[in-house]
């Protein structure tokens, strides 16, 4: 079961739901104000409570909505592991323990949504993100 947060532009409404093959089942609108977003739902409930919604037909087709970050307002985002085999080689990763790293809330985006980067930034992979930001800051420092 895949959960998503989304925005309905025609209605000016945000919600969350279950991904289906042909769209999304709108769980948020069915639960109403008691669970206005996915984060609150997960804090107050459990995935088992979604069973009743799993077999429902999709309420909205994909082109009627815009995906948001899964959790729009996360507190802390901890990530575990390395995404790419090349990274294991680059860092000579031989430890059995997973690698821990963080992402910041403003670096998250919804499925199929554009990624924001400064116009003056060269193309960069996600692994170059820290270098890219450091260089951007150096270029735009105020003169002493």
Tab-separated table of N, CA and C in Angstrom:
chain	number	residue	atom	x	y	z
A	1	UNK	N	0.842	-1.165	0.000
A	1	UNK	CA	0.000	0.000	0.000
A	1	UNK	C	0.893	1.235	0.000
A	2	UNK	N	0.636	2.126	-0.937
A	2	UNK	CA	1.407	3.359	-1.039
A	2	UNK	C	0.516	4.536	-0.667
A	3	UNK	N	1.015	5.362	0.243
A	3	UNK	CA	0.276	6.529	0.707
A	3	UNK	C	0.885	7.792	0.114
A	4	UNK	N	0.031	8.731	-0.234
A	4	UNK	CA	0.479	9.989	-0.819
A	4	UNK	C	-0.327	11.144	-0.260
A	5	UNK	N	0.310	12.300	-0.186
A	5	UNK	CA	-0.371	13.559	0.072
A	5	UNK	C	-0.515	14.233	-1.280
A	6	UNK	N	-1.611	14.943	-1.464
A	6	UNK	CA	-1.840	15.570	-2.761
A	6	UNK	C	-2.662	16.843	-2.616
A	7	UNK	N	-2.654	17.623	-3.696
A	7	UNK	CA	-3.394	18.870	-3.780
A	7	UNK	C	-4.329	18.768	-4.966
A	8	UNK	N	-5.570	19.203	-4.783
A	8	UNK	CA	-6.564	19.214	-5.860
A	8	UNK	C	-6.731	20.665	-6.319
A	9	UNK	N	-6.075	21.053	-7.411
A	9	UNK	CA	-6.110	22.452	-7.854
A	9	UNK	C	-7.524	22.976	-8.129
A	10	UNK	N	-8.383	22.162	-8.713
A	10	UNK	CA	-9.738	22.616	-9.040
A	10	UNK	C	-10.559	22.921	-7.798
A	11	UNK	N	-10.237	22.281	-6.684
A	11	UNK	CA	-10.990	22.475	-5.446
A	11	UNK	C	-10.216	23.308	-4.420
A	12	UNK	N	-8.924	23.550	-4.687
A	12	UNK	CA	-8.092	24.289	-3.740
A	12	UNK	C	-7.970	23.563	-2.414
A	13	UNK	N	-7.900	22.233	-2.465
A	13	UNK	CA	-7.930	21.423	-1.254
A	13	UNK	C	-6.750	20.450	-1.224
A	14	UNK	N	-6.190	20.269	-0.015
A	14	UNK	CA	-5.148	19.264	0.193
A	14	UNK	C	-5.769	18.058	0.889
A	15	UNK	N	-5.194	16.877	0.615
A	15	UNK	CA	-5.665	15.666	1.271
A	15	UNK	C	-4.565	14.612	1.198
A	16	UNK	N	-4.907	13.402	1.590
A	16	UNK	CA	-3.979	12.280	1.484
A	16	UNK	C	-4.790	11.037	1.177
A	17	UNK	N	-4.111	10.036	0.641
A	17	UNK	CA	-4.838	8.830	0.295
A	17	UNK	C	-3.949	7.686	-0.133
A	18	UNK	N	-4.621	6.681	-0.672
A	18	UNK	CA	-3.980	5.441	-1.090
A	18	UNK	C	-3.860	5.427	-2.607
A	19	UNK	N	-2.681	5.127	-3.084
A	19	UNK	CA	-2.438	5.050	-4.514
A	19	UNK	C	-3.065	3.783	-5.085
A	20	UNK	N	-3.795	3.935	-6.169
A	20	UNK	CA	-4.363	2.819	-6.919
A	20	UNK	C	-3.764	2.869	-8.327
A	21	UNK	N	-4.038	1.866	-9.120
A	21	UNK	CA	-3.497	1.821	-10.480
A	21	UNK	C	-3.969	2.998	-11.331
A	22	UNK	N	-5.199	3.434	-11.127
A	22	UNK	CA	-5.772	4.476	-11.977
A	22	UNK	C	-6.010	5.807	-11.262
A	23	UNK	N	-5.502	5.957	-10.033
A	23	UNK	CA	-5.701	7.217	-9.312
A	23	UNK	C	-5.469	7.056	-7.822
A	24	UNK	N	-6.158	7.888	-7.048
A	24	UNK	CA	-5.964	7.923	-5.603
A	24	UNK	C	-7.309	7.833	-4.884
A	25	UNK	N	-7.363	6.995	-3.858
A	25	UNK	CA	-8.518	6.948	-2.959
A	25	UNK	C	-8.296	8.048	-1.925
A	26	UNK	N	-9.237	8.972	-1.818
A	26	UNK	CA	-9.103	10.116	-0.921
A	26	UNK	C	-9.517	9.731	0.501
A	27	UNK	N	-8.554	9.340	1.310
A	27	UNK	CA	-8.812	8.951	2.703
A	27	UNK	C	-9.038	10.197	3.554
A	28	UNK	N	-8.265	11.236	3.309
A	28	UNK	CA	-8.349	12.454	4.108
A	28	UNK	C	-9.732	13.065	4.143
A	29	UNK	N	-10.397	13.158	2.994
A	29	UNK	CA	-11.732	13.767	2.978
A	29	UNK	C	-12.751	12.894	3.710
A	30	UNK	N	-12.535	11.596	3.723
A	30	UNK	CA	-13.456	10.697	4.431
A	30	UNK	C	-13.287	10.795	5.954
A	31	UNK	N	-12.074	11.066	6.392
A	31	UNK	CA	-11.822	11.183	7.833
A	31	UNK	C	-12.115	12.586	8.351
A	32	UNK	N	-12.072	13.569	7.477
A	32	UNK	CA	-12.414	14.937	7.842
A	32	UNK	C	-11.397	15.615	8.733
A	33	UNK	N	-11.895	16.561	9.528
A	33	UNK	CA	-11.032	17.426	10.336
A	33	UNK	C	-10.256	16.672	11.411
A	34	UNK	N	-10.702	15.478	11.784
A	34	UNK	CA	-9.969	14.731	12.813
A	34	UNK	C	-8.578	14.310	12.347
A	35	UNK	N	-8.376	14.173	11.040
A	35	UNK	CA	-7.069	13.827	10.470
A	35	UNK	C	-6.855	14.657	9.204
A	36	UNK	N	-6.474	15.924	9.363
A	36	UNK	CA	-6.353	16.797	8.192
A	36	UNK	C	-5.172	16.492	7.269
A	37	UNK	N	-4.189	15.729	7.751
A	37	UNK	CA	-3.070	15.370	6.878
A	37	UNK	C	-2.512	14.008	7.284
A	38	UNK	N	-1.645	13.484	6.464
A	38	UNK	CA	-1.114	12.142	6.680
A	38	UNK	C	-0.290	12.046	7.963
A	39	UNK	N	0.451	13.075	8.286
A	39	UNK	CA	1.254	13.050	9.508
A	39	UNK	C	0.359	12.878	10.736
A	40	UNK	N	-0.703	13.634	10.823
A	40	UNK	CA	-1.613	13.528	11.971
A	40	UNK	C	-2.299	12.168	11.977
A	41	UNK	N	-2.678	11.679	10.801
A	41	UNK	CA	-3.282	10.348	10.748
A	41	UNK	C	-2.338	9.308	11.345
A	42	UNK	N	-1.077	9.332	10.936
A	42	UNK	CA	-0.107	8.345	11.423
A	42	UNK	C	0.185	8.506	12.914
A	43	UNK	N	0.082	9.725	13.424
A	43	UNK	CA	0.286	9.949	14.858
A	43	UNK	C	-0.887	9.423	15.680
A	44	UNK	N	-2.093	9.505	15.128
A	44	UNK	CA	-3.299	9.149	15.882
A	44	UNK	C	-3.828	7.755	15.577
A	45	UNK	N	-3.352	7.151	14.529
A	45	UNK	CA	-3.950	5.906	14.061
A	45	UNK	C	-2.859	4.930	13.646
A	46	UNK	N	-3.239	3.936	12.859
A	46	UNK	CA	-2.265	2.973	12.354
A	46	UNK	C	-2.620	2.592	10.919
A	47	UNK	N	-1.665	1.985	10.258
A	47	UNK	CA	-1.905	1.551	8.874
A	47	UNK	C	-3.037	0.533	8.797
A	48	UNK	N	-3.223	-0.237	9.864
A	48	UNK	CA	-4.304	-1.232	9.885
A	48	UNK	C	-5.667	-0.565	9.709
A	49	UNK	N	-5.793	0.684	10.150
A	49	UNK	CA	-7.066	1.397	10.029
A	49	UNK	C	-7.372	1.818	8.595
A	50	UNK	N	-6.428	1.623	7.710
A	50	UNK	CA	-6.657	1.953	6.300
A	50	UNK	C	-7.260	0.793	5.526
A	51	UNK	N	-7.381	-0.364	6.148
A	51	UNK	CA	-7.886	-1.560	5.454
A	51	UNK	C	-9.240	-1.313	4.803
A	52	UNK	N	-10.094	-0.565	5.457
A	52	UNK	CA	-11.439	-0.300	4.925
A	52	UNK	C	-11.401	0.485	3.618
A	53	UNK	N	-10.326	1.220	3.390
A	53	UNK	CA	-10.224	2.066	2.201
A	53	UNK	C	-9.501	1.394	1.046
A	54	UNK	N	-8.810	0.310	1.307
A	54	UNK	CA	-7.939	-0.312	0.292
A	54	UNK	C	-8.686	-0.765	-0.953
A	55	UNK	N	-9.882	-1.279	-0.791
A	55	UNK	CA	-10.613	-1.830	-1.940
A	55	UNK	C	-11.555	-0.828	-2.609
A	56	UNK	N	-11.573	0.393	-2.122
A	56	UNK	CA	-12.435	1.414	-2.728
A	56	UNK	C	-11.873	1.836	-4.079
A	57	UNK	N	-12.742	2.251	-4.972
A	57	UNK	CA	-12.250	2.762	-6.260
A	57	UNK	C	-11.593	4.129	-6.069
A	58	UNK	N	-10.753	4.489	-7.011
A	58	UNK	CA	-10.068	5.786	-6.955
A	58	UNK	C	-11.083	6.920	-7.040
A	59	UNK	N	-10.868	7.941	-6.225
A	59	UNK	CA	-11.715	9.137	-6.257
A	59	UNK	C	-11.240	10.131	-7.302
A	60	UNK	N	-9.939	10.183	-7.522
A	60	UNK	CA	-9.369	11.146	-8.454
A	60	UNK	C	-8.346	10.465	-9.344
A	61	UNK	N	-8.384	10.799	-10.627
A	61	UNK	CA	-7.362	10.313	-11.553
A	61	UNK	C	-6.120	11.179	-11.360
A	62	UNK	N	-4.990	10.683	-11.789
A	62	UNK	CA	-3.725	11.361	-11.535
A	62	UNK	C	-3.652	12.770	-12.115
A	63	UNK	N	-4.222	12.993	-13.296
A	63	UNK	CA	-4.089	14.332	-13.892
A	63	UNK	C	-5.006	15.359	-13.226
A	64	UNK	N	-5.831	14.950	-12.268
A	64	UNK	CA	-6.683	15.877	-11.525
A	64	UNK	C	-6.005	16.381	-10.251
A	65	UNK	N	-4.822	15.858	-9.948
A	65	UNK	CA	-4.172	16.232	-8.696
A	65	UNK	C	-2.703	16.513	-8.905
A	66	UNK	N	-2.103	17.127	-7.886
A	66	UNK	CA	-0.671	17.389	-7.868
A	66	UNK	C	-0.126	16.763	-6.590
A	67	UNK	N	0.862	15.899	-6.729
A	67	UNK	CA	1.443	15.242	-5.559
A	67	UNK	C	2.248	16.236	-4.732
A	68	UNK	N	2.122	16.116	-3.433
A	68	UNK	CA	2.884	16.909	-2.469
A	68	UNK	C	3.929	15.996	-1.835
A	69	UNK	N	4.861	16.555	-1.072
A	69	UNK	CA	5.719	15.651	-0.299
A	69	UNK	C	4.831	14.744	0.556
A	70	UNK	N	5.218	13.501	0.725
A	70	UNK	CA	4.364	12.539	1.438
A	70	UNK	C	3.951	13.097	2.799
A	71	UNK	N	4.906	13.581	3.571
A	71	UNK	CA	4.624	14.288	4.821
A	71	UNK	C	5.066	15.721	4.581
A	72	UNK	N	4.119	16.637	4.506
A	72	UNK	CA	4.449	18.022	4.161
A	72	UNK	C	5.234	18.751	5.244
A	73	UNK	N	4.992	18.417	6.480
A	73	UNK	CA	5.606	19.146	7.585
A	73	UNK	C	6.337	18.194	8.533
A	74	UNK	N	7.337	17.487	8.029
A	74	UNK	CA	8.038	16.546	8.898
A	74	UNK	C	8.849	17.271	9.965
A	75	UNK	N	9.031	16.621	11.087
A	75	UNK	CA	9.895	17.186	12.116
A	75	UNK	C	11.337	16.976	11.724
A	76	UNK	N	11.769	15.751	11.738
A	76	UNK	CA	13.133	15.388	11.350
A	76	UNK	C	13.034	14.262	10.326
A	77	UNK	N	13.915	14.282	9.341
A	77	UNK	CA	13.925	13.251	8.316
A	77	UNK	C	15.268	12.531	8.392
A	78	UNK	N	15.265	11.348	8.968
A	78	UNK	CA	16.468	10.530	9.064
A	78	UNK	C	16.434	9.487	7.954
A	79	UNK	N	17.537	9.331	7.272
A	79	UNK	CA	17.650	8.362	6.187
A	79	UNK	C	18.698	7.326	6.578
A	80	UNK	N	18.481	6.125	6.144
A	80	UNK	CA	19.376	5.022	6.490
A	80	UNK	C	19.848	4.352	5.216
A	81	UNK	N	21.176	4.174	5.099
A	81	UNK	CA	21.745	3.452	3.964
A	81	UNK	C	22.274	4.386	2.899
A	82	UNK	N	22.912	3.818	1.898
A	82	UNK	CA	23.392	4.562	0.738
A	82	UNK	C	22.537	4.172	-0.451
A	83	UNK	N	22.192	5.158	-1.257
A	83	UNK	CA	21.288	4.919	-2.375
A	83	UNK	C	21.935	4.191	-3.541
A	84	UNK	N	23.213	4.379	-3.736
A	84	UNK	CA	23.833	3.890	-4.953
A	84	UNK	C	25.039	3.006	-4.656
A	85	UNK	N	25.212	1.965	-5.448
A	85	UNK	CA	26.360	1.081	-5.315
A	85	UNK	C	27.658	1.862	-5.490
A	86	UNK	N	27.653	2.837	-6.416
A	86	UNK	CA	28.856	3.649	-6.639
A	86	UNK	C	29.276	4.397	-5.376
A	87	UNK	N	28.310	4.799	-4.567
A	87	UNK	CA	28.632	5.492	-3.312
A	87	UNK	C	29.345	4.551	-2.351
A	88	UNK	N	28.932	3.309	-2.319
A	88	UNK	CA	29.621	2.322	-1.473
A	88	UNK	C	31.090	2.236	-1.880
A	89	UNK	N	31.334	2.200	-3.176
A	89	UNK	CA	32.706	2.118	-3.670
A	89	UNK	C	33.477	3.404	-3.372
A	90	UNK	N	32.826	4.543	-3.609
A	90	UNK	CA	33.478	5.837	-3.403
A	90	UNK	C	33.934	6.004	-1.956
A	91	UNK	N	33.127	5.587	-1.026
A	91	UNK	CA	33.465	5.735	0.380
A	91	UNK	C	34.089	4.477	0.964
A	92	UNK	N	34.422	3.516	0.093
A	92	UNK	CA	34.999	2.249	0.535
A	92	UNK	C	34.162	1.672	1.678
A	93	UNK	N	32.874	1.684	1.446
A	93	UNK	CA	31.918	1.245	2.467
A	93	UNK	C	32.017	-0.271	2.656
A	94	UNK	N	32.505	-0.656	3.791
A	94	UNK	CA	32.625	-2.072	4.103
A	94	UNK	C	31.937	-2.422	5.416
A	95	UNK	N	31.412	-1.428	6.087
A	95	UNK	CA	30.763	-1.671	7.367
A	95	UNK	C	29.453	-2.419	7.185
A	96	UNK	N	29.126	-3.231	8.139
A	96	UNK	CA	27.849	-3.930	8.125
A	96	UNK	C	26.730	-2.989	8.581
A	97	UNK	N	27.069	-2.027	9.438
A	97	UNK	CA	26.072	-1.093	9.962
A	97	UNK	C	25.643	-0.117	8.867
A	98	UNK	N	24.368	0.276	8.860
A	98	UNK	CA	23.907	1.226	7.834
A	98	UNK	C	24.448	2.630	8.079
A	99	UNK	N	24.558	3.392	7.020
A	99	UNK	CA	24.953	4.785	7.091
A	99	UNK	C	23.718	5.608	7.413
A	100	UNK	N	23.852	6.587	8.312
A	100	UNK	CA	22.749	7.476	8.662
A	100	UNK	C	23.017	8.861	8.100
A	101	UNK	N	21.992	9.508	7.552
A	101	UNK	CA	22.110	10.883	7.097
A	101	UNK	C	20.743	11.537	7.210
A	102	UNK	N	20.701	12.859	7.057
A	102	UNK	CA	19.442	13.572	7.188
A	102	UNK	C	19.098	14.298	5.898
A	103	UNK	N	17.834	14.620	5.762
A	103	UNK	CA	17.347	15.537	4.725
A	103	UNK	C	16.570	16.616	5.449
A	104	UNK	N	16.529	17.796	4.884
A	104	UNK	CA	15.772	18.887	5.472
A	104	UNK	C	14.402	18.954	4.807
A	105	UNK	N	13.411	19.404	5.555
A	105	UNK	CA	12.033	19.418	5.067
A	105	UNK	C	11.897	20.176	3.751
A	106	UNK	N	12.631	21.267	3.586
A	106	UNK	CA	12.496	22.043	2.356
A	106	UNK	C	13.217	21.412	1.162
A	107	UNK	N	13.852	20.265	1.358
A	107	UNK	CA	14.480	19.558	0.239
A	107	UNK	C	13.571	18.457	-0.304
A	108	UNK	N	12.413	18.262	0.308
A	108	UNK	CA	11.488	17.221	-0.127
A	108	UNK	C	10.535	17.768	-1.177
A	109	UNK	N	10.108	16.913	-2.090
A	109	UNK	CA	9.170	17.321	-3.125
A	109	UNK	C	8.209	16.174	-3.400
A	110	UNK	N	7.107	16.488	-4.002
A	110	UNK	CA	6.122	15.472	-4.358
A	110	UNK	C	6.514	14.721	-5.615
A	111	UNK	N	5.926	13.556	-5.785
A	111	UNK	CA	6.143	12.727	-6.978
A	111	UNK	C	5.837	13.541	-8.231
A	112	UNK	N	6.724	13.471	-9.212
A	112	UNK	CA	6.597	14.148	-10.506
A	112	UNK	C	6.509	15.670	-10.397
A	113	UNK	N	7.001	16.235	-9.307
A	113	UNK	CA	7.025	17.688	-9.159
A	113	UNK	C	8.439	18.179	-9.446
A	114	UNK	N	8.557	19.416	-9.924
A	114	UNK	CA	9.891	19.916	-10.272
A	114	UNK	C	10.771	20.104	-9.047
A	115	UNK	N	12.066	19.919	-9.249
A	115	UNK	CA	13.059	20.191	-8.214
A	115	UNK	C	13.549	21.618	-8.413
A	116	UNK	N	13.682	22.341	-7.339
A	116	UNK	CA	14.122	23.728	-7.419
A	116	UNK	C	15.633	23.792	-7.229
A	117	UNK	N	16.288	24.562	-8.095
A	117	UNK	CA	17.713	24.818	-7.923
A	117	UNK	C	18.005	26.171	-8.550
A	118	UNK	N	18.998	26.877	-8.034
A	118	UNK	CA	19.327	28.189	-8.592
A	118	UNK	C	19.715	28.085	-10.062
A	119	UNK	N	19.382	29.102	-10.850
A	119	UNK	CA	19.712	29.100	-12.276
A	119	UNK	C	21.207	28.990	-12.518
A	120	UNK	N	22.010	29.557	-11.637
A	120	UNK	CA	23.454	29.584	-11.829
A	120	UNK	C	24.126	28.296	-11.411
A	121	UNK	N	23.373	27.322	-10.934
A	121	UNK	CA	23.966	26.061	-10.481
A	121	UNK	C	24.191	25.123	-11.655
A	122	UNK	N	25.354	24.510	-11.709
A	122	UNK	CA	25.596	23.517	-12.761
A	122	UNK	C	24.770	22.259	-12.472
A	123	UNK	N	24.533	21.428	-13.472
A	123	UNK	CA	23.831	20.172	-13.205
A	123	UNK	C	24.578	19.374	-12.138
A	124	UNK	N	23.818	18.787	-11.229
A	124	UNK	CA	24.455	18.049	-10.144
A	124	UNK	C	23.583	16.888	-9.711
A	125	UNK	N	24.210	15.834	-9.313
A	125	UNK	CA	23.473	14.701	-8.758
A	125	UNK	C	23.152	15.017	-7.311
A	126	UNK	N	22.278	14.219	-6.714
A	126	UNK	CA	21.931	14.460	-5.315
A	126	UNK	C	23.150	14.324	-4.421
A	127	UNK	N	24.134	13.540	-4.841
A	127	UNK	CA	25.325	13.375	-4.010
A	127	UNK	C	26.184	14.632	-4.006
A	128	UNK	N	25.994	15.515	-4.970
A	128	UNK	CA	26.781	16.743	-5.033
A	128	UNK	C	26.075	17.905	-4.344
A	129	UNK	N	24.934	17.658	-3.763
A	129	UNK	CA	24.103	18.699	-3.174
A	129	UNK	C	24.871	19.599	-2.208
A	130	UNK	N	25.648	19.035	-1.302
A	130	UNK	CA	26.346	19.839	-0.303
A	130	UNK	C	27.400	20.738	-0.946
A	131	UNK	N	28.098	20.225	-1.925
A	131	UNK	CA	29.088	21.019	-2.633
A	131	UNK	C	28.408	22.159	-3.363
A	132	UNK	N	27.295	21.873	-4.015
A	132	UNK	CA	26.557	22.864	-4.778
A	132	UNK	C	26.127	24.014	-3.877
A	133	UNK	N	25.552	23.730	-2.725
A	133	UNK	CA	25.094	24.777	-1.818
A	133	UNK	C	26.263	25.581	-1.270
A	134	UNK	N	27.365	24.915	-0.948
A	134	UNK	CA	28.524	25.629	-0.424
A	134	UNK	C	29.059	26.598	-1.477
A	135	UNK	N	29.159	26.142	-2.712
A	135	UNK	CA	29.652	27.015	-3.779
A	135	UNK	C	28.699	28.185	-4.001
A	136	UNK	N	27.402	27.942	-3.954
A	136	UNK	CA	26.425	29.020	-4.133
A	136	UNK	C	26.605	30.080	-3.062
A	137	UNK	N	26.799	29.667	-1.836
A	137	UNK	CA	26.973	30.604	-0.723
A	137	UNK	C	28.257	31.418	-0.909
A	138	UNK	N	29.332	30.770	-1.378
A	138	UNK	CA	30.600	31.464	-1.570
A	138	UNK	C	30.474	32.536	-2.652
A	139	UNK	N	29.743	32.245	-3.714
A	139	UNK	CA	29.589	33.196	-4.809
A	139	UNK	C	28.816	34.448	-4.390
A	140	UNK	N	27.923	34.294	-3.443
A	140	UNK	CA	27.034	35.402	-3.098
A	140	UNK	C	27.319	35.996	-1.732
A	141	UNK	N	28.537	35.888	-1.275
A	141	UNK	CA	28.904	36.517	-0.020
A	141	UNK	C	29.043	38.025	-0.236
A	142	UNK	N	28.679	38.773	0.775
A	142	UNK	CA	28.822	40.225	0.704
A	142	UNK	C	30.300	40.596	0.761
A	143	UNK	N	30.694	41.611	0.017
A	143	UNK	CA	32.095	42.046	0.089
A	143	UNK	C	32.414	42.569	1.483
A	144	UNK	N	33.657	42.360	1.908
A	144	UNK	CA	34.078	42.806	3.248
A	144	UNK	C	34.488	44.239	3.237
